[in-house]
């Protein structure tokens, strides 16, 4: 785990708690994306839906973007978030199991990208279809378990020990480091994972660029999603 590079000022009793809304939205988006991918991958493996060239190309792009987001989210936790939590909570928290989960997920993400990319040029490749089905199921199940444990064990630690200022710095670094060229995907993809009634409040917590991206690219994302998942 990388050391914190700025002065951390832990939350004191009576201080306001951090707002974990956007963190929760990221979790819901990853879980929904993994579940949708696993369901589709099984139908592709079983041959119950056609894999047209356009669908194969869009699927490979979806897998690339989704796995990149999962990796960036976990990398941000390992390099920015976890050091802040450790410096704030000290011995009250053990983050190593969560870092180990991240390490376990990385090769799965790599295999999913390779399999989906291969299907663009070799749509009938049975090994690639099997890999996509198997590893997307593993990803779905691991993410469900990992996120359940993180929200059960780490969210209360964040609320108790991490100051609003330090958490906002963490969120700012995560959002700033996200590739702007991928916002057309990230924002509508994330928004699609939450009920419509929750969207305005969630978007209000994000930078202006994220809100503009949602307004501009929601239609593009819906068409992209429809092409892949029907």
PDB file of C-alpha atoms in Angstrom:
ATOM      1  CA  UNK A   1       0.000   0.000   0.000  1.00  0.00           C
ATOM      2  CA  UNK A   2       1.428   3.369  -1.011  1.00  0.00           C
ATOM      3  CA  UNK A   3       1.982   5.872   1.782  1.00  0.00           C
ATOM      4  CA  UNK A   4      -0.175   8.948   2.053  1.00  0.00           C
ATOM      5  CA  UNK A   5       1.519  11.932   0.441  1.00  0.00           C
ATOM      6  CA  UNK A   6      -0.403  14.725   2.202  1.00  0.00           C
ATOM      7  CA  UNK A   7      -1.137  15.527   5.813  1.00  0.00           C
ATOM      8  CA  UNK A   8      -4.149  13.557   6.993  1.00  0.00           C
ATOM      9  CA  UNK A   9      -6.419  15.032   9.650  1.00  0.00           C
ATOM     10  CA  UNK A  10      -8.721  12.305  10.982  1.00  0.00           C
ATOM     11  CA  UNK A  11     -12.343  13.038  11.704  1.00  0.00           C
ATOM     12  CA  UNK A  12     -13.019  14.077  15.283  1.00  0.00           C
ATOM     13  CA  UNK A  13     -16.133  13.161  17.310  1.00  0.00           C
ATOM     14  CA  UNK A  14     -18.908  15.536  16.383  1.00  0.00           C
ATOM     15  CA  UNK A  15     -17.478  16.367  12.959  1.00  0.00           C
ATOM     16  CA  UNK A  16     -19.777  15.781   9.964  1.00  0.00           C
ATOM     17  CA  UNK A  17     -19.593  12.379   8.314  1.00  0.00           C
ATOM     18  CA  UNK A  18     -18.499  11.936   4.714  1.00  0.00           C
ATOM     19  CA  UNK A  19     -21.076  11.464   1.973  1.00  0.00           C
ATOM     20  CA  UNK A  20     -20.587   8.031   0.408  1.00  0.00           C
ATOM     21  CA  UNK A  21     -23.252   8.421  -2.265  1.00  0.00           C
ATOM     22  CA  UNK A  22     -20.905   8.477  -5.278  1.00  0.00           C
ATOM     23  CA  UNK A  23     -18.849   5.632  -3.836  1.00  0.00           C
ATOM     24  CA  UNK A  24     -22.035   3.595  -3.573  1.00  0.00           C
ATOM     25  CA  UNK A  25     -23.073   4.474  -7.123  1.00  0.00           C
ATOM     26  CA  UNK A  26     -19.707   3.243  -8.413  1.00  0.00           C
ATOM     27  CA  UNK A  27     -20.257  -0.048  -6.614  1.00  0.00           C
ATOM     28  CA  UNK A  28     -23.758  -0.447  -8.014  1.00  0.00           C
ATOM     29  CA  UNK A  29     -22.558   0.277 -11.547  1.00  0.00           C
ATOM     30  CA  UNK A  30     -19.783  -2.312 -11.338  1.00  0.00           C
ATOM     31  CA  UNK A  31     -22.149  -4.931  -9.967  1.00  0.00           C
ATOM     32  CA  UNK A  32     -24.818  -4.248 -12.565  1.00  0.00           C
ATOM     33  CA  UNK A  33     -22.269  -4.259 -15.382  1.00  0.00           C
ATOM     34  CA  UNK A  34     -20.765  -7.563 -14.265  1.00  0.00           C
ATOM     35  CA  UNK A  35     -24.189  -9.170 -13.930  1.00  0.00           C
ATOM     36  CA  UNK A  36     -25.308  -8.021 -17.372  1.00  0.00           C
ATOM     37  CA  UNK A  37     -22.074  -9.212 -18.939  1.00  0.00           C
ATOM     38  CA  UNK A  38     -22.302 -12.629 -17.281  1.00  0.00           C
ATOM     39  CA  UNK A  39     -25.897 -13.099 -18.435  1.00  0.00           C
ATOM     40  CA  UNK A  40     -25.047 -12.169 -22.024  1.00  0.00           C
ATOM     41  CA  UNK A  41     -21.860 -14.238 -22.065  1.00  0.00           C
ATOM     42  CA  UNK A  42     -23.795 -17.360 -21.130  1.00  0.00           C
ATOM     43  CA  UNK A  43     -26.234 -16.860 -23.993  1.00  0.00           C
ATOM     44  CA  UNK A  44     -23.323 -16.334 -26.385  1.00  0.00           C
ATOM     45  CA  UNK A  45     -21.606 -19.475 -25.162  1.00  0.00           C
ATOM     46  CA  UNK A  46     -24.819 -21.465 -25.568  1.00  0.00           C
ATOM     47  CA  UNK A  47     -25.482 -19.993 -29.010  1.00  0.00           C
ATOM     48  CA  UNK A  48     -28.937 -18.700 -28.089  1.00  0.00           C
ATOM     49  CA  UNK A  49     -28.267 -15.166 -29.382  1.00  0.00           C
ATOM     50  CA  UNK A  50     -26.395 -14.151 -32.552  1.00  0.00           C
ATOM     51  CA  UNK A  51     -23.042 -12.397 -32.360  1.00  0.00           C
ATOM     52  CA  UNK A  52     -23.106 -10.028 -35.311  1.00  0.00           C
ATOM     53  CA  UNK A  53     -19.943  -8.121 -36.276  1.00  0.00           C
ATOM     54  CA  UNK A  54     -21.414  -4.887 -34.911  1.00  0.00           C
ATOM     55  CA  UNK A  55     -22.400  -6.535 -31.655  1.00  0.00           C
ATOM     56  CA  UNK A  56     -19.004  -8.204 -31.246  1.00  0.00           C
ATOM     57  CA  UNK A  57     -17.194  -4.908 -31.776  1.00  0.00           C
ATOM     58  CA  UNK A  58     -19.454  -3.070 -29.331  1.00  0.00           C
ATOM     59  CA  UNK A  59     -19.135  -5.872 -26.778  1.00  0.00           C
ATOM     60  CA  UNK A  60     -15.347  -5.719 -26.899  1.00  0.00           C
ATOM     61  CA  UNK A  61     -15.507  -1.959 -26.355  1.00  0.00           C
ATOM     62  CA  UNK A  62     -17.942  -2.400 -23.454  1.00  0.00           C
ATOM     63  CA  UNK A  63     -15.692  -4.967 -21.802  1.00  0.00           C
ATOM     64  CA  UNK A  64     -12.667  -2.718 -22.276  1.00  0.00           C
ATOM     65  CA  UNK A  65     -14.382   0.304 -20.772  1.00  0.00           C
ATOM     66  CA  UNK A  66     -15.994  -1.580 -17.887  1.00  0.00           C
ATOM     67  CA  UNK A  67     -12.851  -3.472 -16.906  1.00  0.00           C
ATOM     68  CA  UNK A  68     -10.813  -0.281 -17.152  1.00  0.00           C
ATOM     69  CA  UNK A  69     -13.243   1.442 -14.789  1.00  0.00           C
ATOM     70  CA  UNK A  70     -13.068  -1.445 -12.313  1.00  0.00           C
ATOM     71  CA  UNK A  71      -9.271  -1.394 -12.429  1.00  0.00           C
ATOM     72  CA  UNK A  72      -9.092   2.389 -12.003  1.00  0.00           C
ATOM     73  CA  UNK A  73     -11.528   2.262  -9.090  1.00  0.00           C
ATOM     74  CA  UNK A  74      -9.467  -0.350  -7.275  1.00  0.00           C
ATOM     75  CA  UNK A  75      -6.157   1.309  -8.156  1.00  0.00           C
ATOM     76  CA  UNK A  76      -7.508   4.540  -6.706  1.00  0.00           C
ATOM     77  CA  UNK A  77      -8.466   2.751  -3.514  1.00  0.00           C
ATOM     78  CA  UNK A  78      -5.043   1.122  -3.204  1.00  0.00           C
ATOM     79  CA  UNK A  79      -3.008   4.259  -3.914  1.00  0.00           C
ATOM     80  CA  UNK A  80      -5.204   7.091  -2.625  1.00  0.00           C
ATOM     81  CA  UNK A  81      -8.090   5.858  -0.503  1.00  0.00           C
ATOM     82  CA  UNK A  82      -6.488   3.124   1.559  1.00  0.00           C
ATOM     83  CA  UNK A  83      -3.563   5.315   2.713  1.00  0.00           C
ATOM     84  CA  UNK A  84      -6.075   7.954   3.843  1.00  0.00           C
ATOM     85  CA  UNK A  85      -8.113   5.364   5.733  1.00  0.00           C
ATOM     86  CA  UNK A  86      -5.015   3.789   7.281  1.00  0.00           C
ATOM     87  CA  UNK A  87      -3.651   7.156   8.409  1.00  0.00           C
ATOM     88  CA  UNK A  88      -7.050   8.111   9.834  1.00  0.00           C
ATOM     89  CA  UNK A  89      -8.105   4.842  11.478  1.00  0.00           C
ATOM     90  CA  UNK A  90      -4.768   3.217  12.320  1.00  0.00           C
ATOM     91  CA  UNK A  91      -5.129  -0.206  13.920  1.00  0.00           C
ATOM     92  CA  UNK A  92      -8.926  -0.023  13.749  1.00  0.00           C
ATOM     93  CA  UNK A  93      -8.822  -1.322  10.182  1.00  0.00           C
ATOM     94  CA  UNK A  94      -7.099  -4.083   8.197  1.00  0.00           C
ATOM     95  CA  UNK A  95      -7.142  -3.277   4.495  1.00  0.00           C
ATOM     96  CA  UNK A  96      -4.886  -6.072   3.252  1.00  0.00           C
ATOM     97  CA  UNK A  97      -7.756  -8.485   2.433  1.00  0.00           C
ATOM     98  CA  UNK A  98      -9.296  -5.844   0.180  1.00  0.00           C
ATOM     99  CA  UNK A  99      -6.021  -5.168  -1.595  1.00  0.00           C
ATOM    100  CA  UNK A 100      -5.652  -8.928  -2.099  1.00  0.00           C
ATOM    101  CA  UNK A 101      -9.113  -8.996  -3.694  1.00  0.00           C
ATOM    102  CA  UNK A 102      -8.008  -6.305  -6.137  1.00  0.00           C
ATOM    103  CA  UNK A 103      -4.941  -8.340  -7.074  1.00  0.00           C
ATOM    104  CA  UNK A 104      -7.138 -11.391  -7.628  1.00  0.00           C
ATOM    105  CA  UNK A 105      -9.451  -9.481  -9.962  1.00  0.00           C
ATOM    106  CA  UNK A 106      -6.803  -8.025 -12.291  1.00  0.00           C
ATOM    107  CA  UNK A 107      -6.000 -11.227 -14.253  1.00  0.00           C
ATOM    108  CA  UNK A 108      -9.726 -11.906 -14.639  1.00  0.00           C
ATOM    109  CA  UNK A 109     -10.193  -8.468 -16.176  1.00  0.00           C
ATOM    110  CA  UNK A 110      -7.281  -9.136 -18.534  1.00  0.00           C
ATOM    111  CA  UNK A 111      -8.759 -12.452 -19.700  1.00  0.00           C
ATOM    112  CA  UNK A 112     -12.150 -10.856 -20.321  1.00  0.00           C
ATOM    113  CA  UNK A 113     -10.574  -8.167 -22.496  1.00  0.00           C
ATOM    114  CA  UNK A 114      -8.608 -10.720 -24.505  1.00  0.00           C
ATOM    115  CA  UNK A 115     -11.600 -13.003 -25.026  1.00  0.00           C
ATOM    116  CA  UNK A 116     -13.953 -10.226 -26.111  1.00  0.00           C
ATOM    117  CA  UNK A 117     -11.321  -8.771 -28.453  1.00  0.00           C
ATOM    118  CA  UNK A 118     -10.748 -12.178 -30.060  1.00  0.00           C
ATOM    119  CA  UNK A 119     -14.476 -12.524 -30.731  1.00  0.00           C
ATOM    120  CA  UNK A 120     -14.370  -9.437 -32.959  1.00  0.00           C
ATOM    121  CA  UNK A 121     -12.191 -11.242 -35.501  1.00  0.00           C
ATOM    122  CA  UNK A 122     -13.158 -14.829 -34.617  1.00  0.00           C
ATOM    123  CA  UNK A 123     -16.816 -14.712 -33.490  1.00  0.00           C
ATOM    124  CA  UNK A 124     -17.165 -18.480 -33.594  1.00  0.00           C
ATOM    125  CA  UNK A 125     -14.196 -19.182 -31.317  1.00  0.00           C
ATOM    126  CA  UNK A 126     -15.629 -21.553 -28.712  1.00  0.00           C
ATOM    127  CA  UNK A 127     -12.732 -21.121 -26.295  1.00  0.00           C
ATOM    128  CA  UNK A 128     -13.172 -17.346 -26.281  1.00  0.00           C
ATOM    129  CA  UNK A 129     -16.908 -17.724 -25.711  1.00  0.00           C
ATOM    130  CA  UNK A 130     -16.299 -20.142 -22.849  1.00  0.00           C
ATOM    131  CA  UNK A 131     -13.686 -17.865 -21.293  1.00  0.00           C
ATOM    132  CA  UNK A 132     -16.037 -14.903 -21.509  1.00  0.00           C
ATOM    133  CA  UNK A 133     -18.841 -16.866 -19.834  1.00  0.00           C
ATOM    134  CA  UNK A 134     -16.663 -18.400 -17.127  1.00  0.00           C
ATOM    135  CA  UNK A 135     -14.673 -15.330 -16.191  1.00  0.00           C
ATOM    136  CA  UNK A 136     -17.623 -12.937 -16.297  1.00  0.00           C
ATOM    137  CA  UNK A 137     -19.391 -15.221 -13.821  1.00  0.00           C
ATOM    138  CA  UNK A 138     -16.332 -15.285 -11.579  1.00  0.00           C
ATOM    139  CA  UNK A 139     -16.086 -11.495 -11.837  1.00  0.00           C
ATOM    140  CA  UNK A 140     -19.758 -11.082 -10.950  1.00  0.00           C
ATOM    141  CA  UNK A 141     -19.488 -13.295  -7.892  1.00  0.00           C
ATOM    142  CA  UNK A 142     -16.188 -11.845  -6.666  1.00  0.00           C
ATOM    143  CA  UNK A 143     -17.434  -8.280  -7.045  1.00  0.00           C
ATOM    144  CA  UNK A 144     -20.629  -9.091  -5.166  1.00  0.00           C
ATOM    145  CA  UNK A 145     -18.660 -10.605  -2.296  1.00  0.00           C
ATOM    146  CA  UNK A 146     -15.967  -7.913  -2.302  1.00  0.00           C
ATOM    147  CA  UNK A 147     -18.405  -5.000  -2.383  1.00  0.00           C
ATOM    148  CA  UNK A 148     -20.663  -6.529   0.270  1.00  0.00           C
ATOM    149  CA  UNK A 149     -17.671  -6.873   2.587  1.00  0.00           C
ATOM    150  CA  UNK A 150     -16.315  -3.421   1.749  1.00  0.00           C
ATOM    151  CA  UNK A 151     -19.617  -1.687   2.424  1.00  0.00           C
ATOM    152  CA  UNK A 152     -20.122  -3.704   5.604  1.00  0.00           C
ATOM    153  CA  UNK A 153     -16.617  -3.309   7.033  1.00  0.00           C
ATOM    154  CA  UNK A 154     -14.988  -0.271   5.412  1.00  0.00           C
ATOM    155  CA  UNK A 155     -17.849   2.185   4.954  1.00  0.00           C
ATOM    156  CA  UNK A 156     -18.426   2.441   8.739  1.00  0.00           C
ATOM    157  CA  UNK A 157     -14.679   2.975   9.231  1.00  0.00           C
ATOM    158  CA  UNK A 158     -14.719   5.792   6.677  1.00  0.00           C
ATOM    159  CA  UNK A 159     -17.712   7.441   8.337  1.00  0.00           C
ATOM    160  CA  UNK A 160     -16.110   7.177  11.766  1.00  0.00           C
ATOM    161  CA  UNK A 161     -12.487   8.102  11.094  1.00  0.00           C
ATOM    162  CA  UNK A 162     -12.077   9.906   7.747  1.00  0.00           C
ATOM    163  CA  UNK A 163     -12.659  13.662   7.638  1.00  0.00           C
ATOM    164  CA  UNK A 164     -14.840  15.277   5.005  1.00  0.00           C
ATOM    165  CA  UNK A 165     -11.838  17.227   3.687  1.00  0.00           C
ATOM    166  CA  UNK A 166      -9.684  14.118   3.262  1.00  0.00           C
ATOM    167  CA  UNK A 167     -12.491  12.161   1.637  1.00  0.00           C
ATOM    168  CA  UNK A 168     -13.234  14.996  -0.766  1.00  0.00           C
ATOM    169  CA  UNK A 169      -9.534  15.058  -1.685  1.00  0.00           C
ATOM    170  CA  UNK A 170      -9.731  11.311  -2.348  1.00  0.00           C
ATOM    171  CA  UNK A 171     -12.830  11.692  -4.535  1.00  0.00           C
ATOM    172  CA  UNK A 172     -11.315  14.645  -6.374  1.00  0.00           C
ATOM    173  CA  UNK A 173      -8.190  12.668  -7.251  1.00  0.00           C
ATOM    174  CA  UNK A 174     -10.259   9.726  -8.458  1.00  0.00           C
ATOM    175  CA  UNK A 175     -12.455  11.912 -10.656  1.00  0.00           C
ATOM    176  CA  UNK A 176      -9.551  13.991 -11.966  1.00  0.00           C
ATOM    177  CA  UNK A 177      -7.544  10.918 -12.940  1.00  0.00           C
ATOM    178  CA  UNK A 178     -10.372   9.311 -14.900  1.00  0.00           C
ATOM    179  CA  UNK A 179      -9.772   9.490 -18.692  1.00  0.00           C
ATOM    180  CA  UNK A 180     -12.002  12.272 -20.020  1.00  0.00           C
ATOM    181  CA  UNK A 181     -12.416  10.456 -23.335  1.00  0.00           C
ATOM    182  CA  UNK A 182     -14.299   7.712 -21.480  1.00  0.00           C
ATOM    183  CA  UNK A 183     -16.808   9.978 -19.720  1.00  0.00           C
ATOM    184  CA  UNK A 184     -19.376   9.273 -22.457  1.00  0.00           C
ATOM    185  CA  UNK A 185     -19.468   5.730 -21.079  1.00  0.00           C
ATOM    186  CA  UNK A 186     -18.728   6.121 -17.366  1.00  0.00           C
ATOM    187  CA  UNK A 187     -21.400   8.646 -16.486  1.00  0.00           C
ATOM    188  CA  UNK A 188     -24.475   7.173 -18.253  1.00  0.00           C
ATOM    189  CA  UNK A 189     -23.290   3.667 -17.304  1.00  0.00           C
ATOM    190  CA  UNK A 190     -23.153   4.684 -13.653  1.00  0.00           C
ATOM    191  CA  UNK A 191     -26.436   6.588 -13.778  1.00  0.00           C
ATOM    192  CA  UNK A 192     -28.172   3.553 -15.294  1.00  0.00           C
ATOM    193  CA  UNK A 193     -27.426   1.583 -12.123  1.00  0.00           C
ATOM    194  CA  UNK A 194     -29.501   3.792  -9.816  1.00  0.00           C
ATOM    195  CA  UNK A 195     -33.238   4.595  -9.670  1.00  0.00           C
ATOM    196  CA  UNK A 196     -34.266   7.660 -11.658  1.00  0.00           C
ATOM    197  CA  UNK A 197     -35.412   9.412  -8.484  1.00  0.00           C
ATOM    198  CA  UNK A 198     -31.863   9.271  -7.095  1.00  0.00           C
ATOM    199  CA  UNK A 199     -30.127  10.613 -10.198  1.00  0.00           C
ATOM    200  CA  UNK A 200     -30.419  14.397  -9.641  1.00  0.00           C
ATOM    201  CA  UNK A 201     -29.024  14.235  -6.102  1.00  0.00           C
ATOM    202  CA  UNK A 202     -26.180  11.945  -7.159  1.00  0.00           C
ATOM    203  CA  UNK A 203     -25.203  14.069 -10.160  1.00  0.00           C
ATOM    204  CA  UNK A 204     -25.232  17.195  -7.986  1.00  0.00           C
ATOM    205  CA  UNK A 205     -22.264  15.713  -6.101  1.00  0.00           C
ATOM    206  CA  UNK A 206     -20.155  15.356  -9.257  1.00  0.00           C
ATOM    207  CA  UNK A 207     -18.078  17.878 -11.241  1.00  0.00           C
ATOM    208  CA  UNK A 208     -19.795  19.956 -13.909  1.00  0.00           C
ATOM    209  CA  UNK A 209     -18.041  17.963 -16.644  1.00  0.00           C
ATOM    210  CA  UNK A 210     -19.705  14.783 -15.379  1.00  0.00           C
ATOM    211  CA  UNK A 211     -23.160  16.384 -15.403  1.00  0.00           C
ATOM    212  CA  UNK A 212     -22.614  17.713 -18.910  1.00  0.00           C
ATOM    213  CA  UNK A 213     -21.413  14.280 -20.058  1.00  0.00           C
ATOM    214  CA  UNK A 214     -24.592  12.686 -18.760  1.00  0.00           C
ATOM    215  CA  UNK A 215     -26.720  15.228 -20.623  1.00  0.00           C
ATOM    216  CA  UNK A 216     -24.772  14.915 -23.860  1.00  0.00           C
ATOM    217  CA  UNK A 217     -24.122  11.191 -24.022  1.00  0.00           C
ATOM    218  CA  UNK A 218     -27.115   9.434 -22.434  1.00  0.00           C
ATOM    219  CA  UNK A 219     -28.614   8.731 -25.851  1.00  0.00           C
ATOM    220  CA  UNK A 220     -25.335   7.472 -27.273  1.00  0.00           C
ATOM    221  CA  UNK A 221     -24.897   5.144 -24.293  1.00  0.00           C
ATOM    222  CA  UNK A 222     -28.457   3.798 -24.565  1.00  0.00           C
ATOM    223  CA  UNK A 223     -27.905   2.914 -28.224  1.00  0.00           C
ATOM    224  CA  UNK A 224     -24.537   1.343 -27.390  1.00  0.00           C
ATOM    225  CA  UNK A 225     -26.084  -0.710 -24.590  1.00  0.00           C
ATOM    226  CA  UNK A 226     -29.037  -1.748 -26.750  1.00  0.00           C
ATOM    227  CA  UNK A 227     -26.732  -3.004 -29.504  1.00  0.00           C
ATOM    228  CA  UNK A 228     -24.919  -5.259 -27.037  1.00  0.00           C
ATOM    229  CA  UNK A 229     -27.604  -6.436 -24.641  1.00  0.00           C
ATOM    230  CA  UNK A 230     -30.764  -6.030 -26.680  1.00  0.00           C
TER     231      UNK A 230
END
